[in-house]
mmCIF file of C-alpha atoms in Angstrom:
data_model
loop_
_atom_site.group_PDB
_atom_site.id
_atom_site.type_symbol
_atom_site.label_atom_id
_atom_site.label_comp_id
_atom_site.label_asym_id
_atom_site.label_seq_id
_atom_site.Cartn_x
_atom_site.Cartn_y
_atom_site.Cartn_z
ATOM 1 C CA UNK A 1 -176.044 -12.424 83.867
ATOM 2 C CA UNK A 2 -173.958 -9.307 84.708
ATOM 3 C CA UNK A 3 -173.295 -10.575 88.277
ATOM 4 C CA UNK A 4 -172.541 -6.578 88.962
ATOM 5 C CA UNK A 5 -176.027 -5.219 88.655
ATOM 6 C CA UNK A 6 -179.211 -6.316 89.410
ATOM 7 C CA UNK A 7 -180.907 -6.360 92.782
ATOM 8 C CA UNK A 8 -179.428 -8.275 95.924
ATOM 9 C CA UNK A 9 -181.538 -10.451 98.208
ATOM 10 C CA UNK A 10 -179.888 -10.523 101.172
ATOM 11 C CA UNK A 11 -181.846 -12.931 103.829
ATOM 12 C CA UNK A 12 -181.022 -13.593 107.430
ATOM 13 C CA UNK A 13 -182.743 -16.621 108.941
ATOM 14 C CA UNK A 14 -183.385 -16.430 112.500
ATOM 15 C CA UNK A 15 -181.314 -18.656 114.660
ATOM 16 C CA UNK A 16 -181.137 -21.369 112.248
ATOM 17 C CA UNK A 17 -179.177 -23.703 114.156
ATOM 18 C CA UNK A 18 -180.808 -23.692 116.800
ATOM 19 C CA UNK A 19 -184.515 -24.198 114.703
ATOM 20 C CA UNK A 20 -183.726 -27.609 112.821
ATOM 21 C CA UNK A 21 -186.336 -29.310 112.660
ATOM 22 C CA UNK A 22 -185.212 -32.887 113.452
ATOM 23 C CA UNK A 23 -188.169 -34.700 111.871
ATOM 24 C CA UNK A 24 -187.480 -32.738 108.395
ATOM 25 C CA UNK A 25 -183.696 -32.869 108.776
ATOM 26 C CA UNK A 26 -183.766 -37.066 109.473
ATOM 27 C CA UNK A 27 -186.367 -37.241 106.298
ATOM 28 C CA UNK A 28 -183.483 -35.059 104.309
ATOM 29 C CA UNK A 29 -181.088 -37.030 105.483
ATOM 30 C CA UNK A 30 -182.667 -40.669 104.489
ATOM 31 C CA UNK A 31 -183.191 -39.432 101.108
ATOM 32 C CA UNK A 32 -179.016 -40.141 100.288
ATOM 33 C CA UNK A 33 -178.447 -42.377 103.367
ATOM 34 C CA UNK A 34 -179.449 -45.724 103.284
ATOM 35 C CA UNK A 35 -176.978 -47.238 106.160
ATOM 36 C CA UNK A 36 -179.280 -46.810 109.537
ATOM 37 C CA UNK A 37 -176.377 -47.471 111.453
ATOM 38 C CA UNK A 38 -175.266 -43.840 110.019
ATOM 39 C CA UNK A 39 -179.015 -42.373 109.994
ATOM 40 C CA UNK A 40 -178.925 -43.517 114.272
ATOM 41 C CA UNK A 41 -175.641 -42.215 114.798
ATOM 42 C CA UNK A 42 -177.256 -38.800 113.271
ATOM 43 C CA UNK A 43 -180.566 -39.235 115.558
ATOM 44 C CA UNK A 44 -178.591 -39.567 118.593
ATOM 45 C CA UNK A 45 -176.166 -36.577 117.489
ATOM 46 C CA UNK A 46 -179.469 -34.498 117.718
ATOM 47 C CA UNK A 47 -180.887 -35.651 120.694
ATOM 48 C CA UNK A 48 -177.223 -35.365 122.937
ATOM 49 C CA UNK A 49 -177.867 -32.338 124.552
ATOM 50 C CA UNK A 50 -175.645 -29.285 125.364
ATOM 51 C CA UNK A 51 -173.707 -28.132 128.209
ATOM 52 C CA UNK A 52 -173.760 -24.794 128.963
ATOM 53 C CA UNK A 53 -172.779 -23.057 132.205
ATOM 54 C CA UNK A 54 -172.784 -26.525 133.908
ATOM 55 C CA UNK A 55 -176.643 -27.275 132.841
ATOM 56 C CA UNK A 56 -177.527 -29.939 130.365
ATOM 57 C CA UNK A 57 -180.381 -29.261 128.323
ATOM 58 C CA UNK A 58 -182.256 -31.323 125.639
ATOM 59 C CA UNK A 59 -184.053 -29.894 122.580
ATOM 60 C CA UNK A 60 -186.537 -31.171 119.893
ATOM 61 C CA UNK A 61 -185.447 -28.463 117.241
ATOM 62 C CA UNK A 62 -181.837 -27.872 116.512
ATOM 63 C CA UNK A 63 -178.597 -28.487 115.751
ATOM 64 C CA UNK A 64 -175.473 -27.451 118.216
ATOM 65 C CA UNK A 65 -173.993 -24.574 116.847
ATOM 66 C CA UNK A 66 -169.624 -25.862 116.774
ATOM 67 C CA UNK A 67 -170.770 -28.989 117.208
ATOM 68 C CA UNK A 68 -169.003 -31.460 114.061
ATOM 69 C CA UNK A 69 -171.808 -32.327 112.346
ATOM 70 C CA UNK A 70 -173.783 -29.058 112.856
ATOM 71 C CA UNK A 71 -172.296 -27.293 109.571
ATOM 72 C CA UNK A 72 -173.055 -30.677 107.485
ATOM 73 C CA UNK A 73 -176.704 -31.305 108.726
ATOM 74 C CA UNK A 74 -177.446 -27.688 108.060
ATOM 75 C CA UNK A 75 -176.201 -28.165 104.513
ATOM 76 C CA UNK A 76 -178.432 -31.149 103.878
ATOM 77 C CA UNK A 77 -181.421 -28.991 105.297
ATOM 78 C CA UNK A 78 -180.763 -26.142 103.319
ATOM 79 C CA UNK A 79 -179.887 -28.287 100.219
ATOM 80 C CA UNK A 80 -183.761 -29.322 99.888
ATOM 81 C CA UNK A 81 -185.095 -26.350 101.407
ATOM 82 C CA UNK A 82 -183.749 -23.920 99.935
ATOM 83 C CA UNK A 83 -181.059 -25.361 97.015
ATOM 84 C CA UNK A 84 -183.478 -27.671 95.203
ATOM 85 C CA UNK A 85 -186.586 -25.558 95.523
ATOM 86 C CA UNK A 86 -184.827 -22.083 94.247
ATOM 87 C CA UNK A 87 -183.350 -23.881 91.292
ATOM 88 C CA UNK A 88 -186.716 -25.893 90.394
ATOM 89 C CA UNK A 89 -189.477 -23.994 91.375
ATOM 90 C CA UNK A 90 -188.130 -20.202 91.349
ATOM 91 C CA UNK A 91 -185.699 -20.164 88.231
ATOM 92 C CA UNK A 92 -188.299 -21.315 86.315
ATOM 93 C CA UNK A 93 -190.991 -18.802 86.670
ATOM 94 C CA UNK A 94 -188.533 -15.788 86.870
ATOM 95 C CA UNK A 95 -188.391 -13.460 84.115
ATOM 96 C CA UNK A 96 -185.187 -12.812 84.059
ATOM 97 C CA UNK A 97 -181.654 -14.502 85.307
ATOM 98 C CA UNK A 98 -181.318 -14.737 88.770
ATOM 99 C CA UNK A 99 -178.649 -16.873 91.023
ATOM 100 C CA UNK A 100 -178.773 -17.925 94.799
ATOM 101 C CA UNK A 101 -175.170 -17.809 96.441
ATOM 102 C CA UNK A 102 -174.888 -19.680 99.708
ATOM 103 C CA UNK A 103 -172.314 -20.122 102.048
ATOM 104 C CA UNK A 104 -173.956 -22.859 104.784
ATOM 105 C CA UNK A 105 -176.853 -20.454 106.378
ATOM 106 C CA UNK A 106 -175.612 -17.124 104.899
ATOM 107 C CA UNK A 107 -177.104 -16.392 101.027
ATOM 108 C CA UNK A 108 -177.847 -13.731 98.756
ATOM 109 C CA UNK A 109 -179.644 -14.184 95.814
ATOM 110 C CA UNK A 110 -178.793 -12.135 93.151
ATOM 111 C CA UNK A 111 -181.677 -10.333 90.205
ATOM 112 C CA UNK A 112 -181.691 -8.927 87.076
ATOM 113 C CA UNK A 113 -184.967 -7.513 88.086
ATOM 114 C CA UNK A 114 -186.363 -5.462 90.859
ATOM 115 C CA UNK A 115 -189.753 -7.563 90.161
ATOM 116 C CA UNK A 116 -188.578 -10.526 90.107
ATOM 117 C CA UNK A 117 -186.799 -10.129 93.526
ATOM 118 C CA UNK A 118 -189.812 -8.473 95.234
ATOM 119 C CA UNK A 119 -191.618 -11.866 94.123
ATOM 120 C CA UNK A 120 -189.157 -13.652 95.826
ATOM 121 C CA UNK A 121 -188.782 -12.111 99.209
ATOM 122 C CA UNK A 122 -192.657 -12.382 99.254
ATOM 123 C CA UNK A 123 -192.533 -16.104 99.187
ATOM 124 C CA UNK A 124 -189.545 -16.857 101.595
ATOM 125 C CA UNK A 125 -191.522 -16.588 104.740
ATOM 126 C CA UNK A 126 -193.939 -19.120 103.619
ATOM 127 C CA UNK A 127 -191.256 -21.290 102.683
ATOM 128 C CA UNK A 128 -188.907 -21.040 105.458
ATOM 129 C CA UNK A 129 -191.805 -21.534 107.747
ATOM 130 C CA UNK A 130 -192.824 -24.747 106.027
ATOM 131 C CA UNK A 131 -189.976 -26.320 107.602
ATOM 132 C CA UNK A 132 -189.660 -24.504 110.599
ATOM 133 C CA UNK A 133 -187.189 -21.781 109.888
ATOM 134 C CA UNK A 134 -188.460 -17.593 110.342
ATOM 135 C CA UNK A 135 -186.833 -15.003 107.929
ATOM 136 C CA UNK A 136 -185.529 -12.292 109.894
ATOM 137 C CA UNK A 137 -187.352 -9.372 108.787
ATOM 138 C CA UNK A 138 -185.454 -6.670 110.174
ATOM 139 C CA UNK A 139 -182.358 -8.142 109.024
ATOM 140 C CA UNK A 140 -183.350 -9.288 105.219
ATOM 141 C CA UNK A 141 -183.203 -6.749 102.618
ATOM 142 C CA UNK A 142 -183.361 -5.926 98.898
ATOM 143 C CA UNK A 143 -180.748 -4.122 97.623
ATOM 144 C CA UNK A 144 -180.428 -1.638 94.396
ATOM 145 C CA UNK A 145 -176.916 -3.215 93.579
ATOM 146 C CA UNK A 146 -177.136 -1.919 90.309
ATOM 147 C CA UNK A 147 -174.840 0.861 90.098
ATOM 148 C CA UNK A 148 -172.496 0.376 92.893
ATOM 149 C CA UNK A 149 -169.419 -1.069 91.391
ATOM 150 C CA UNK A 150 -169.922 2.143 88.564
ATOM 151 C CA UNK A 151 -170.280 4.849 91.541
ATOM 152 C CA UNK A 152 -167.373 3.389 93.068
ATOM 153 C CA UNK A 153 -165.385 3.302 90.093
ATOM 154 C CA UNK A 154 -166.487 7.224 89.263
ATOM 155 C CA UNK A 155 -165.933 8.374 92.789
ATOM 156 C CA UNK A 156 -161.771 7.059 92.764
ATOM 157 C CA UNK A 157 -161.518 8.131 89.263
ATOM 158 C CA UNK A 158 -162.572 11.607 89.947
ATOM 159 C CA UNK A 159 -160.962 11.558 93.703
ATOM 160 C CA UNK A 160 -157.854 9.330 93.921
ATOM 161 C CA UNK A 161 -159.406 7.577 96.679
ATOM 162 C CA UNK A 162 -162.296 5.694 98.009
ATOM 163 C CA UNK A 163 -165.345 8.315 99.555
ATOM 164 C CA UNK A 164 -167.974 7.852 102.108
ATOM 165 C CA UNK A 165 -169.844 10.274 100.324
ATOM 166 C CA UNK A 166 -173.964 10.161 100.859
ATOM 167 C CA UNK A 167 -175.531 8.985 98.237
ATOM 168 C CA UNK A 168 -173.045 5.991 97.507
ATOM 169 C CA UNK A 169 -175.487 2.977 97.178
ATOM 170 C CA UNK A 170 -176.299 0.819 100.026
ATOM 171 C CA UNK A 171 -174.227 -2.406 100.023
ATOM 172 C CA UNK A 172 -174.629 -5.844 101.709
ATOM 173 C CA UNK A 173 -172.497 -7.070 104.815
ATOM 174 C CA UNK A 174 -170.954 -10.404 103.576
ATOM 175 C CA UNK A 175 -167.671 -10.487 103.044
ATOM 176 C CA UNK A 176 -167.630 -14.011 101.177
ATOM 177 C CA UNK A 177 -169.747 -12.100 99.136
ATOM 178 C CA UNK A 178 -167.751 -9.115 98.587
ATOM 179 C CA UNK A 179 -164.584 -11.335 98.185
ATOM 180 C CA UNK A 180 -166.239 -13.576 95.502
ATOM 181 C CA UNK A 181 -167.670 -10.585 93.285
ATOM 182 C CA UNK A 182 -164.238 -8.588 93.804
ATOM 183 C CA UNK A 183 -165.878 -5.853 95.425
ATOM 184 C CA UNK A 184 -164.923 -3.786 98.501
ATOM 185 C CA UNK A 185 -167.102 -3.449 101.222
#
């Protein structure tokens, strides 16, 4: 797949961190771990509480945002919701290439076809909210990446420089992304 065109699925999931659902997350985690000295350890990570302004509070959902294990846990939850079921369940039925690029909570997934991403952004609510999680809708969005690199190219080759010009195509915000695909933002 031309990695340059195509359709962008940009998706923002509300406060992930802080919507873990520790039930799913332990059942995740027991799938590779079979030490329950190390599966504990993780339960009590969870239910440890955070500090803030001099308060300690305790949650049921969650996973401390710069806490140590936060960025590993959420890669196990994501791994199974998101990882797995994209590759087994979505490739599959697409009908053309598509590829999900995540960076811990942060992902795009990237279409050949418009209709094949509609499809897609359909379904993410339902699946996101199987396991507790909310797709922002205000901050997800499809994006007609198709000719960007191509108008950008034009627009230096005719100018010498880069434009802000109307009608340049909308882009995405992530950087990682930008960085990986060579593109400027």
């Amino acid at each position: 797949m031309n990695v340059f065109g195509g359709w962008v699925l940009e998706v923002d999931l509300r406060k992930f961190f802080d919507t873990l659902d520790h039930k799913h997350l332990q059942e995740f985690v027991s799938r590779r771990v079979r030490d329950g000295a190390v599966r504990r350890l993780i339960g009590k990570w969870l239910k440890a509480g955070v500090m803030e302004a001099g308060n300690l509070s305790f949650s049921e959902t969650g996973s401390p945002q710069g806490g140590v294990i936060s960025p590993l846990l959420a890669n196990i939850y994501l791994h199974y919701v998101l990882d797995d079921w994209f590759e087994q369940q979505v490739q599959p039925v697409m009908r053309n290439t598509c590829r999900l690029i995540r960076y811990a909570d942060d992902f795009v997934i990237i279409f050949a076809w418009e209709y094949d991403a509609k499809r897609v952004m359909k379904v993410l609510p339902k699946r996101f909210g199987k396991y507790g999680l909310t797709v922002h809708p205000e901050k997800t969005k499809l994006v007609d990446f198709r000719n960007a690199n191509n108008f950008e190219l034009q627009k230096v080759a005719e100018t010498g420089f880069r434009t802000q010009e109307k009608g340049r195509p909308e882009t995405f915000d992530f950087a990682w992304i930008h960085s990986l695909l060579g593109t400027n933002p």
